[in-house]
PDB file of C-alpha atoms in Angstrom:
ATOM      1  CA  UNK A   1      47.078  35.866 309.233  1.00 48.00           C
ATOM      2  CA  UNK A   2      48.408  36.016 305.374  1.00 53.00           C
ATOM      3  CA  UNK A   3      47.363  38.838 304.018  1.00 58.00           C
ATOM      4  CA  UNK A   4      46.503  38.466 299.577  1.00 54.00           C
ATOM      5  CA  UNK A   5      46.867  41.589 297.904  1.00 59.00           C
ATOM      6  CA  UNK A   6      44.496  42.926 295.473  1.00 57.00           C
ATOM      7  CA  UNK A   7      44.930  43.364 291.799  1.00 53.00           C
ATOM      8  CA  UNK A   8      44.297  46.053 289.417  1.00 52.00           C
ATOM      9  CA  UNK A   9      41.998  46.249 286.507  1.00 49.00           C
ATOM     10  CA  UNK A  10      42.902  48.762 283.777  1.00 48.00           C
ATOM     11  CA  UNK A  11      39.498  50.180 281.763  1.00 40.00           C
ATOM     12  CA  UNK A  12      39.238  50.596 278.187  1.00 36.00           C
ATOM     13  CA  UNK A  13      41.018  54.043 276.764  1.00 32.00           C
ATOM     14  CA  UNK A  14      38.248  56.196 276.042  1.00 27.00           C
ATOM     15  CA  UNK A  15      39.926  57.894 273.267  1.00 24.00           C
ATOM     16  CA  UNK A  16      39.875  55.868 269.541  1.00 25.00           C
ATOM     17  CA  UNK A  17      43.611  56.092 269.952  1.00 25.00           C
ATOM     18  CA  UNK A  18      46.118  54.035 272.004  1.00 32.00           C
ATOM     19  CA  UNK A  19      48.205  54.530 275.141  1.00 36.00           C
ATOM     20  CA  UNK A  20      51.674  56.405 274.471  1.00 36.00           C
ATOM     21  CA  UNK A  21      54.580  56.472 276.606  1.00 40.00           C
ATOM     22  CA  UNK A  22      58.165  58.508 276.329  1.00 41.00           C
ATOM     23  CA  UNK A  23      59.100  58.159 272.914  1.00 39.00           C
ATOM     24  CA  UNK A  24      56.684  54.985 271.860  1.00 47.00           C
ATOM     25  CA  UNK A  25      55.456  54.739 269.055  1.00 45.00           C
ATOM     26  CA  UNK A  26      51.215  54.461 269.008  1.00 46.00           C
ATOM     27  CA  UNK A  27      49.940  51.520 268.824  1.00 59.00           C
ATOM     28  CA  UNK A  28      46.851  50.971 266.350  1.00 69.00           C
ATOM     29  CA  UNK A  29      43.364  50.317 267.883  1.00 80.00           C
ATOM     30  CA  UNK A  30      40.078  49.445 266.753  1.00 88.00           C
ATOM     31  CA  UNK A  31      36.432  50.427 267.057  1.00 93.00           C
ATOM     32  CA  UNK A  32      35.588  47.101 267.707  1.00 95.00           C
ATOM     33  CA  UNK A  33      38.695  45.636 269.990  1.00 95.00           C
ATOM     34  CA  UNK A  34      37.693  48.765 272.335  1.00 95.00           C
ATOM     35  CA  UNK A  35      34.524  47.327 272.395  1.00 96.00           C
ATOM     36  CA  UNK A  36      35.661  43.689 273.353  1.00 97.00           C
ATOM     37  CA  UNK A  37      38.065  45.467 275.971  1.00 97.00           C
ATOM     38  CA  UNK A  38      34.394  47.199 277.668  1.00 97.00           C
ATOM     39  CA  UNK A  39      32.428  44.520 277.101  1.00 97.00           C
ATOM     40  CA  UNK A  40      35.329  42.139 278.931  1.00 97.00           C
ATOM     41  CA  UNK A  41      35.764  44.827 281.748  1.00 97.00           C
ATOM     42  CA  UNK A  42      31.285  44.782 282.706  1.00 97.00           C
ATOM     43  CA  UNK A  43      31.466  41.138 282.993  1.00 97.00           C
ATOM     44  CA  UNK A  44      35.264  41.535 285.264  1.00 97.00           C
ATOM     45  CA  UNK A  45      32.306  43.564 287.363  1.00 97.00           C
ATOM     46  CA  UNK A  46      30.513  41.448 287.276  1.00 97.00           C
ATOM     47  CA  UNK A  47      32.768  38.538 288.357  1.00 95.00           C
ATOM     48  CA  UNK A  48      32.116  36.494 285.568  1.00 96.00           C
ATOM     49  CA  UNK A  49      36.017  36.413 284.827  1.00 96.00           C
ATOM     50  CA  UNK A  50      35.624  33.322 282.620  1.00 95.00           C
ATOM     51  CA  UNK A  51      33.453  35.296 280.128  1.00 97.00           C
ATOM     52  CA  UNK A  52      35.739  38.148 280.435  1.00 97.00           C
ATOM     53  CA  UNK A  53      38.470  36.299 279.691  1.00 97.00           C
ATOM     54  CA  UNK A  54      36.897  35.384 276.160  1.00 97.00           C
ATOM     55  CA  UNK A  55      36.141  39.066 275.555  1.00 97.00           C
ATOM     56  CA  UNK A  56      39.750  40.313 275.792  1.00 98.00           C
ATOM     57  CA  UNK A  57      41.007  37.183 273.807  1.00 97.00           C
ATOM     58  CA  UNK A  58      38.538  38.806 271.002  1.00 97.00           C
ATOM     59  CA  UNK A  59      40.328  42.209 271.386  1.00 97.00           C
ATOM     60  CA  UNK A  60      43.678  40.660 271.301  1.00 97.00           C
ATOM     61  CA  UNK A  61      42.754  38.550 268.289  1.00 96.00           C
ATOM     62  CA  UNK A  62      42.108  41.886 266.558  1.00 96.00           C
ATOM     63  CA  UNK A  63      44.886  43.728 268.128  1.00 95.00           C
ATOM     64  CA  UNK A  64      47.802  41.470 269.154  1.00 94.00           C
ATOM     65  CA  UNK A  65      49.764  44.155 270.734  1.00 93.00           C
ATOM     66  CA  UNK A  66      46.664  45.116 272.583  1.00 96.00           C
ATOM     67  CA  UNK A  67      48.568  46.345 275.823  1.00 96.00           C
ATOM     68  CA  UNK A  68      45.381  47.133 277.455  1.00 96.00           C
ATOM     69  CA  UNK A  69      43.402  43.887 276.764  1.00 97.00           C
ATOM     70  CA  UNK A  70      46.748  41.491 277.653  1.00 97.00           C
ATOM     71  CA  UNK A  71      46.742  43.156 281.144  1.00 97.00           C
ATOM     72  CA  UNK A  72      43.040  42.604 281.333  1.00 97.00           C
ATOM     73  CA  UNK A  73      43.000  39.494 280.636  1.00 97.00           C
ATOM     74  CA  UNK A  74      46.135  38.818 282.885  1.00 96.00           C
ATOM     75  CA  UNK A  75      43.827  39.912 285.894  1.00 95.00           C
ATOM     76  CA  UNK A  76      41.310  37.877 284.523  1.00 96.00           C
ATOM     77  CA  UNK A  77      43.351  34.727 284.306  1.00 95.00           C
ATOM     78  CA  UNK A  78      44.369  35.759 288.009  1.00 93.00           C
ATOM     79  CA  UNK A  79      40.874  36.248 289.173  1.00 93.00           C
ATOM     80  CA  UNK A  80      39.897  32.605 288.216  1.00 92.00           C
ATOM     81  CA  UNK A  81      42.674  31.062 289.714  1.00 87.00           C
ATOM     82  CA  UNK A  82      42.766  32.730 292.890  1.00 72.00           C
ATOM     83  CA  UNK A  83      46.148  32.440 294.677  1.00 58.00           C
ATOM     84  CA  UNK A  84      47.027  29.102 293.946  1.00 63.00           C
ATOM     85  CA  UNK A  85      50.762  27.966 292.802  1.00 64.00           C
ATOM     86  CA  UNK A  86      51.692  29.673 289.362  1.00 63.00           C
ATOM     87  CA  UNK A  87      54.143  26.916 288.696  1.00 69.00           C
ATOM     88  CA  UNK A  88      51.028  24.256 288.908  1.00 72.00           C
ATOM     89  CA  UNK A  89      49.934  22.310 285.757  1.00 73.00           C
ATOM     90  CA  UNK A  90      47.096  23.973 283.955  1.00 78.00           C
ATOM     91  CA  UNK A  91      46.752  27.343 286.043  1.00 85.00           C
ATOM     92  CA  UNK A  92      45.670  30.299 284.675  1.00 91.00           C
ATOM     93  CA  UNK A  93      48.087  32.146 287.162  1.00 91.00           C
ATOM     94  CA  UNK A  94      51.049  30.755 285.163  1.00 91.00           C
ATOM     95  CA  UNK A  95      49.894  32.439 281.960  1.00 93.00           C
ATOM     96  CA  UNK A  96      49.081  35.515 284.036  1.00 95.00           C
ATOM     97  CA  UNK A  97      52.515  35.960 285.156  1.00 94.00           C
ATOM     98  CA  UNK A  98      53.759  35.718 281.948  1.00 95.00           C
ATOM     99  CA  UNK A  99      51.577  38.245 280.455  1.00 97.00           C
ATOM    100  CA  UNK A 100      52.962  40.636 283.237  1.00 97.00           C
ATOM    101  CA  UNK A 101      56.299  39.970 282.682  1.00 97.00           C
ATOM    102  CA  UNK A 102      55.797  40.554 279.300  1.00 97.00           C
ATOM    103  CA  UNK A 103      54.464  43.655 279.838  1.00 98.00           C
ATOM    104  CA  UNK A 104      57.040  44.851 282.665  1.00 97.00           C
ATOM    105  CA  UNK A 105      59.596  44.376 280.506  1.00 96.00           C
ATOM    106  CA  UNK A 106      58.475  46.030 277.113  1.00 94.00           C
ATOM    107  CA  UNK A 107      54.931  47.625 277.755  1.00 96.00           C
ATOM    108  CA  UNK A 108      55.305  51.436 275.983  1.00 95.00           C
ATOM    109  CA  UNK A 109      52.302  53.104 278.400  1.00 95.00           C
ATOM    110  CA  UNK A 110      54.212  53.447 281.423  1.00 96.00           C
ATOM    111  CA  UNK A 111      51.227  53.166 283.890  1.00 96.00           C
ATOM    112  CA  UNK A 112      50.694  49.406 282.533  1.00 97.00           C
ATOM    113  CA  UNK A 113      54.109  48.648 283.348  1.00 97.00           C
ATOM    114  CA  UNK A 114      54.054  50.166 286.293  1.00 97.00           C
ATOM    115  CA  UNK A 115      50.690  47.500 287.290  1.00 96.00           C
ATOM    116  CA  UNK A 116      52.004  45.201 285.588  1.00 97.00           C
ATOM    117  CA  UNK A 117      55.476  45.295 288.097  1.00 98.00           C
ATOM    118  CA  UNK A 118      52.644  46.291 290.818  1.00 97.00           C
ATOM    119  CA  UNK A 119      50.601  42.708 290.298  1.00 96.00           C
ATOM    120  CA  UNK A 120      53.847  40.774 290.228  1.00 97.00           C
ATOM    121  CA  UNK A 121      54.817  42.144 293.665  1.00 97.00           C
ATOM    122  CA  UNK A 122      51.485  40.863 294.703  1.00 95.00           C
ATOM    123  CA  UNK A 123      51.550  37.331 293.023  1.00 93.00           C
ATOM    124  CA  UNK A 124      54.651  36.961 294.993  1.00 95.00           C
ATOM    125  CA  UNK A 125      53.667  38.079 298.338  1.00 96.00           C
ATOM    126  CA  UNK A 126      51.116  35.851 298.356  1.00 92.00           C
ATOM    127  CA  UNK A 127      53.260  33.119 297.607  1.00 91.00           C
ATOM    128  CA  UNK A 128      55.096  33.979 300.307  1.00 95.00           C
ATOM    129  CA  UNK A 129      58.030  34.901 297.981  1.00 96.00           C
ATOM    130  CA  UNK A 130      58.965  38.849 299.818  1.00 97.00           C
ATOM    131  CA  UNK A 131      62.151  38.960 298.538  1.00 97.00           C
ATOM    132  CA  UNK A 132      60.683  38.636 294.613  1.00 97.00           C
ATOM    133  CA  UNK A 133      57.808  41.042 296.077  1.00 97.00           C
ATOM    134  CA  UNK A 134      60.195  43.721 297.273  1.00 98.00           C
ATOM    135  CA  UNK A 135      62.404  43.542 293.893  1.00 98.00           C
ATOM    136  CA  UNK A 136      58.642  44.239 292.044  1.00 98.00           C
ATOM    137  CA  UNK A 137      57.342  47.117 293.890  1.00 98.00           C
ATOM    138  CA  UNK A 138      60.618  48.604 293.374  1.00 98.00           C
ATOM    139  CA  UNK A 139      60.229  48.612 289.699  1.00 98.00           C
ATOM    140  CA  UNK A 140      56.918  49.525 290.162  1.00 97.00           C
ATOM    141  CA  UNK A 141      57.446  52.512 292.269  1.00 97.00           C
ATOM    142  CA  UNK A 142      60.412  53.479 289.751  1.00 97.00           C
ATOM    143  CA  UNK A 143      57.919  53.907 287.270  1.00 96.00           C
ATOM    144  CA  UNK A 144      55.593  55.887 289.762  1.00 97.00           C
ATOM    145  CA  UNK A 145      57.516  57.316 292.708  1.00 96.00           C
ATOM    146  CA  UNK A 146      53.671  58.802 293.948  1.00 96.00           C
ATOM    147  CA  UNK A 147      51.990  55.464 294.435  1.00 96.00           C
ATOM    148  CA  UNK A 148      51.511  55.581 298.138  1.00 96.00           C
ATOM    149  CA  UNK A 149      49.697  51.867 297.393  1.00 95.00           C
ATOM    150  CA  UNK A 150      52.857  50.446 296.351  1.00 97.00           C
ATOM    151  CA  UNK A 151      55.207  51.964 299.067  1.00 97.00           C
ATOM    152  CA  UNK A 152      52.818  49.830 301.329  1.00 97.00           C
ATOM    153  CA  UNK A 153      52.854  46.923 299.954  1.00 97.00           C
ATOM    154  CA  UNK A 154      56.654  47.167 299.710  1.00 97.00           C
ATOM    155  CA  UNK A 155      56.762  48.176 303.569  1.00 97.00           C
ATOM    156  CA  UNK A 156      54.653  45.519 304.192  1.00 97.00           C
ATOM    157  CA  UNK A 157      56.519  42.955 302.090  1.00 97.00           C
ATOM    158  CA  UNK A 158      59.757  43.798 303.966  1.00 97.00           C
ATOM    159  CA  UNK A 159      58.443  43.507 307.495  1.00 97.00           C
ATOM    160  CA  UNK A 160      57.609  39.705 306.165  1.00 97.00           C
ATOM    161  CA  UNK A 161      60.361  39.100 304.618  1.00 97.00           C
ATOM    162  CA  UNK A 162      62.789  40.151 308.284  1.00 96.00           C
ATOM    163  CA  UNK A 163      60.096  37.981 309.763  1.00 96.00           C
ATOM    164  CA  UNK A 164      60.240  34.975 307.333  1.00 94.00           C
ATOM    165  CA  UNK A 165      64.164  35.041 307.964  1.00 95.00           C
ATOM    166  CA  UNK A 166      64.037  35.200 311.855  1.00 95.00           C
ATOM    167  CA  UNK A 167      61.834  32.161 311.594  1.00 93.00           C
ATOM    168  CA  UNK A 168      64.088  30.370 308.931  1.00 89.00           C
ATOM    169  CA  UNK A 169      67.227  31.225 311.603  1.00 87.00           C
ATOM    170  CA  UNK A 170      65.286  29.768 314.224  1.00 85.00           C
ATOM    171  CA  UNK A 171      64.218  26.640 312.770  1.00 83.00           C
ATOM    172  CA  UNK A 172      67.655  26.162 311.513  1.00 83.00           C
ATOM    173  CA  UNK A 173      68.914  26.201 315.400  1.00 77.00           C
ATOM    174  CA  UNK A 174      66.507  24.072 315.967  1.00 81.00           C
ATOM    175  CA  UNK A 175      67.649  21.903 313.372  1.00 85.00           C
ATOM    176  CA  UNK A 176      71.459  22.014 314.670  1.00 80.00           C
ATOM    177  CA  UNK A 177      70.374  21.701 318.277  1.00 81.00           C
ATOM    178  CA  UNK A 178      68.227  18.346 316.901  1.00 87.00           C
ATOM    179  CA  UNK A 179      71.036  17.428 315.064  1.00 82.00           C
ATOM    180  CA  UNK A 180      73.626  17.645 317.312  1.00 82.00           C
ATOM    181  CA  UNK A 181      71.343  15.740 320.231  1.00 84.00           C
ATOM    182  CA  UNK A 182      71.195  12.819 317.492  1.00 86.00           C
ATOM    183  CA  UNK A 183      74.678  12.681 317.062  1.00 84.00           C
ATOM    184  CA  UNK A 184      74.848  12.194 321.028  1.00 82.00           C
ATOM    185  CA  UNK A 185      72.870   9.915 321.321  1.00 84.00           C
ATOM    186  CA  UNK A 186      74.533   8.045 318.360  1.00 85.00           C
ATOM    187  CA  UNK A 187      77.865   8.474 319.985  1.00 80.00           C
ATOM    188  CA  UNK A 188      76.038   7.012 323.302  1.00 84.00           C
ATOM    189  CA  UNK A 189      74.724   3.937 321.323  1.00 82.00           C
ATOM    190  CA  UNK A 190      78.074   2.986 320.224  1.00 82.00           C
ATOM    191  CA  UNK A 191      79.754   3.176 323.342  1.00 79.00           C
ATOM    192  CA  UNK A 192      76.797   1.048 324.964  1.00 81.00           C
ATOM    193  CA  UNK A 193      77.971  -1.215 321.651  1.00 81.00           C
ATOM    194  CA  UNK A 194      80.840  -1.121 322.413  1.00 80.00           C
ATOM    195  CA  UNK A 195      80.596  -1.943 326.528  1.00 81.00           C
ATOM    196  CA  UNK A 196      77.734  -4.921 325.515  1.00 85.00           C
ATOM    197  CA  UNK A 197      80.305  -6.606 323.264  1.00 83.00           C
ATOM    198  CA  UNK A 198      83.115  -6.753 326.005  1.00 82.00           C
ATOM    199  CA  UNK A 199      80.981  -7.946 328.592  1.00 82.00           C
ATOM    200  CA  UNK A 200      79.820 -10.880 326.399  1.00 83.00           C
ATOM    201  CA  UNK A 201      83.271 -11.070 325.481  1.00 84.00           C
ATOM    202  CA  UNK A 202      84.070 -11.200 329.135  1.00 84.00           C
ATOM    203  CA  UNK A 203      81.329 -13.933 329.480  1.00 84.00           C
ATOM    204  CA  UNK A 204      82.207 -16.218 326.528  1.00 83.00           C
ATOM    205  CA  UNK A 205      86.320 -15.832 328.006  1.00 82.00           C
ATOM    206  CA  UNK A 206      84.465 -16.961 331.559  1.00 82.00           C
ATOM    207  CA  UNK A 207      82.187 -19.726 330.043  1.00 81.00           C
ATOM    208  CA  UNK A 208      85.050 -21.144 327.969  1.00 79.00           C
ATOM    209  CA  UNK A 209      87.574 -21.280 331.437  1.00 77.00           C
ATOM    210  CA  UNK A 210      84.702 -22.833 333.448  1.00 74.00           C
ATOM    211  CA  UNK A 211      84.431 -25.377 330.580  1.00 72.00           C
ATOM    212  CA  UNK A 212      87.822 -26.413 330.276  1.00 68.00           C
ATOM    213  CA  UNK A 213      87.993 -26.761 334.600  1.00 65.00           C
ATOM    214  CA  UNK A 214      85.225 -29.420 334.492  1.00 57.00           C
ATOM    215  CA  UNK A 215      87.634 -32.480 333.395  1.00 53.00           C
ATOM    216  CA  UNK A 216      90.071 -31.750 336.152  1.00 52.00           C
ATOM    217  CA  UNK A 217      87.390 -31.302 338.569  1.00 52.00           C
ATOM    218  CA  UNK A 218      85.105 -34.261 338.150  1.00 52.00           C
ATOM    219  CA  UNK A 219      86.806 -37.292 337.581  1.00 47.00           C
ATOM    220  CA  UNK A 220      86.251 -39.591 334.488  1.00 52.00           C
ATOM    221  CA  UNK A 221      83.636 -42.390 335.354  1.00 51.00           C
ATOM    222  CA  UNK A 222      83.566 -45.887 332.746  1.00 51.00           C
ATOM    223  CA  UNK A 223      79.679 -45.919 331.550  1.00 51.00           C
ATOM    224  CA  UNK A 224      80.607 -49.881 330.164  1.00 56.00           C
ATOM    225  CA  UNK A 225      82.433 -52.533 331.627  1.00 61.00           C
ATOM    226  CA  UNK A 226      85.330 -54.231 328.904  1.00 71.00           C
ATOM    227  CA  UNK A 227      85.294 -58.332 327.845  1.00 74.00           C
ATOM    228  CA  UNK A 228      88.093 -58.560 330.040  1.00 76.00           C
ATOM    229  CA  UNK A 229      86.790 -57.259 333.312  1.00 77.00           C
ATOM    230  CA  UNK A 230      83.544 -58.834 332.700  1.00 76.00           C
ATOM    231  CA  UNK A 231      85.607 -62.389 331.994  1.00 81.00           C
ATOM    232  CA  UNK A 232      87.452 -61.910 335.282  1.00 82.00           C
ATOM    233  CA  UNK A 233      83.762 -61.473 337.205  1.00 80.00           C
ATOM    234  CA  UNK A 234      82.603 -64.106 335.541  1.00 83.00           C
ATOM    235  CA  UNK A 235      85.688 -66.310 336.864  1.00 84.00           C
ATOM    236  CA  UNK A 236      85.258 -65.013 340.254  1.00 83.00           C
ATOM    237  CA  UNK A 237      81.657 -65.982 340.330  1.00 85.00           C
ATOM    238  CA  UNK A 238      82.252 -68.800 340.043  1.00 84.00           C
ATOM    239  CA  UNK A 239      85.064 -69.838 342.076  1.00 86.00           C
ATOM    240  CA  UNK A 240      83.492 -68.748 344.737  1.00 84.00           C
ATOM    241  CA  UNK A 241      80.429 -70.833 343.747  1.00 84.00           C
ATOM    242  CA  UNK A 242      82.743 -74.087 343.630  1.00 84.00           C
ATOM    243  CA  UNK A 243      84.482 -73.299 346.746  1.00 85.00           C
ATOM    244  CA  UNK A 244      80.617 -73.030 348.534  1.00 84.00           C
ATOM    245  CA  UNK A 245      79.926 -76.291 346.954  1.00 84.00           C
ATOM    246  CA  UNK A 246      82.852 -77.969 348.277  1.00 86.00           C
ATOM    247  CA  UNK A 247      81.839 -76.433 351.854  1.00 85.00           C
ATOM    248  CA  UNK A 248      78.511 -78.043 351.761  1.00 82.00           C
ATOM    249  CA  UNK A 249      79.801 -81.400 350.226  1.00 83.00           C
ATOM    250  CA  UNK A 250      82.609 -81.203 353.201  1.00 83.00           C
ATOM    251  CA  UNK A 251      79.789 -80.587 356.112  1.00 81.00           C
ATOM    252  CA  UNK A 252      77.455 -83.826 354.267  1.00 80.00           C
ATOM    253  CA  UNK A 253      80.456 -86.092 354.550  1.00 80.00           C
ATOM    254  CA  UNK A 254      81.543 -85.085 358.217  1.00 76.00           C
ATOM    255  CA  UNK A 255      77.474 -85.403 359.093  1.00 70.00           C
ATOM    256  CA  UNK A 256      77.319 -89.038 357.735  1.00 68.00           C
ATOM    257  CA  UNK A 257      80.565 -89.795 359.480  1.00 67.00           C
ATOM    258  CA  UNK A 258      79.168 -89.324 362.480  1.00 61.00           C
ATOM    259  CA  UNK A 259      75.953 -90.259 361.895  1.00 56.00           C
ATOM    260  CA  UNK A 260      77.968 -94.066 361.264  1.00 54.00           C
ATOM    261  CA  UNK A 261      79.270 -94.234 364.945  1.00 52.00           C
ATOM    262  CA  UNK A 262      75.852 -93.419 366.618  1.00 51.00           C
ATOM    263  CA  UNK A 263      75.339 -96.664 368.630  1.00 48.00           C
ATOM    264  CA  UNK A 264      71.973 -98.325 368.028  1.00 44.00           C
ATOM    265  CA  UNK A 265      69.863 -98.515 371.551  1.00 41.00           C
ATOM    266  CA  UNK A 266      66.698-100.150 370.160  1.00 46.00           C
ATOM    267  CA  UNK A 267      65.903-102.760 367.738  1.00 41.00           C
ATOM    268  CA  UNK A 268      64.517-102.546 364.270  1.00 36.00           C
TER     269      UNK A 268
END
C-alpha cells in the first residue's frame, strides 16, 4: 500500500521580529503581514486551503521575502492539490515545489530550510521518486541531525527505493527472457520460410517435369481433317458407288438374258 507523507505547517512568529539564522541578516516584518500569516494558518485548520492561500499571498504582497508566509503558502498550494503530478499543467504542486526549492536553497531561518528539504523528500516519495526522497531528507537531517521524523522517512524511503530496483531488475529479465523467446520464434518462422519455399520450389520443379512428359506420352491426335484427305474420301466414295452400280447393272443384264431363253409353254 503507498504510503503519502504528511506535510508541515510553520505558525506565525510570535515575536514582531523575524526569523534569524547563523549570520543572516533580519528580515523586516509587519504588524499586519503577521496578521495575514495567522489569519492564513486558522483557515489551513480549518481546511479551507484555498482561502488560506489568499491570506499568505496578502502577507507576501507586504513582505516579499516573507520566509514564513512562502512556506505557508507552499503547504497550502500542496494541500489543494493533493499528490497529483507536479510536472502537470496548472497544479498548484508545481508552484509548491518551487517555493521549497527556493527556500532550501537560500532560506536564512534554518528550521524552514530544514521543512522546506523535509516536504521535498515527501513530494518525492509520493511520486514514487526514493532516490530524489533520500537525497532530501539528507539535507534535511543536515540541517537537523535530531529529527527522528526525518530519519524515518529516509529509512523508509530507502527500503522502497532497494524494493523499486529489485522489481525494475526483475521486470527487465522478464523483458530479456520475452525478448529472447521472440527472437526464437522469429528465427523459427524463417526457417519454416525458408522450408515452405523449397517445397513449392520442389513442386513447381515436379509440375514443370510432369508437364513437359505429357507430349511424349500421349500421342498427337488431328482435331480436323485437310482438303486433301477429305478430296481423296470423297473420290473413294464414290468409286465404290460406281463400281456397286455397275454390279447391279451387270446382275439386270445377266437376269434378262436368261429371262430371253425361257421357253414359252402356254399361249398368250
Amino acid at each position: 500500500m503507498k504510503r503519502v507523507l504528511s506535510y508541515i505547517l510553520l505558525a506565525a512568529m510570535a515575536m514582531p521580529a523575524v526569523a534569524e539564522s547563523n549570520n543572516a541578516e533580519p528580515l523586516l516584518s509587519t504588524k499586519q503581514e503577521r496578521n495575514y500569516i495567522t489569519e492564513g494558518n486558522k483557515l489551513y485548520r480549518d481546511k479551507r486551503f484555498a482561502d488560506a492561500e489568499v491570506s499568505y499571498r496578502k502577507a507576501l504582497e507586504l513582505v516579499p521575502g516573507s520566509e514564513i508566509a512562502s512556506y505557508n503558502l507552499a503547504a497550502a498550494l500542496i494541500r489543494q492539490a493533493g499528490s497529483a503530478d507536479p510536472n502537470a499543467e496548472n497544479n498548484p504542486l508545481k508552484d509548491a515545489q518551487q517555493l521549497l526549492q527556493q527556500l532550501a536553497a537560500g532560506a536564512r531561518d534554518i528550521s524552514i530550510a530544514e521543512k522546506a528539504f523535509y516536504n521535498l523528500g515527501n513530494m518525492a516519495f509520493n511520486q514514487e521518486n526514493y532516490a530524489q526522497a533520500i537525497d532530501m531528507y539528507k539535507n534535511s537531517l543536515r540541517k537537523n541531525p535530531d529529527n527522528d521524523k526525518t530519519r524515518e522517512n529516509l529509512r523508509l524511503a530507502q527500503i522502497k527505493l532497494k524494493e523499486q530496483q529489485q522489481n525494475q531488475d526483475k521486470n527487465q529479465n522478464q523483458q530479456d527472457k520475452q525478448d529472447q523467446q521472440d527472437k526464437q520464434n522469429q528465427d523459427q518462422n524463417k526457417n519454416d520460410d525458408k522450408n515452405q519455399q523449397k517445397d513449392d520450389q520442389q513442386q513447381n520443379q515436379q509440375q514443370e517435369q510432369e508437364k513437359d512428359k505429357k507430349p511424349e506420352q500421349q500421342p498427337r491426335q488431328e482435331t480436323s481433317i485437310s482438303d486433301a484427305n477429305a478430296e481423296k474420301i470423297l473420290k473413294a466414295m464414290e468409286n465404290e458407288e460406281a463400281a456397286t452400280r455397275r454390279r447391279v447393272e451387270a446382275q439386270k443384264k445377266k437376269s434378262d438374258k436368261n429371262s430371253s431363253r425361257r421357253q414359252v409353254t402356254n399361249p398368250w
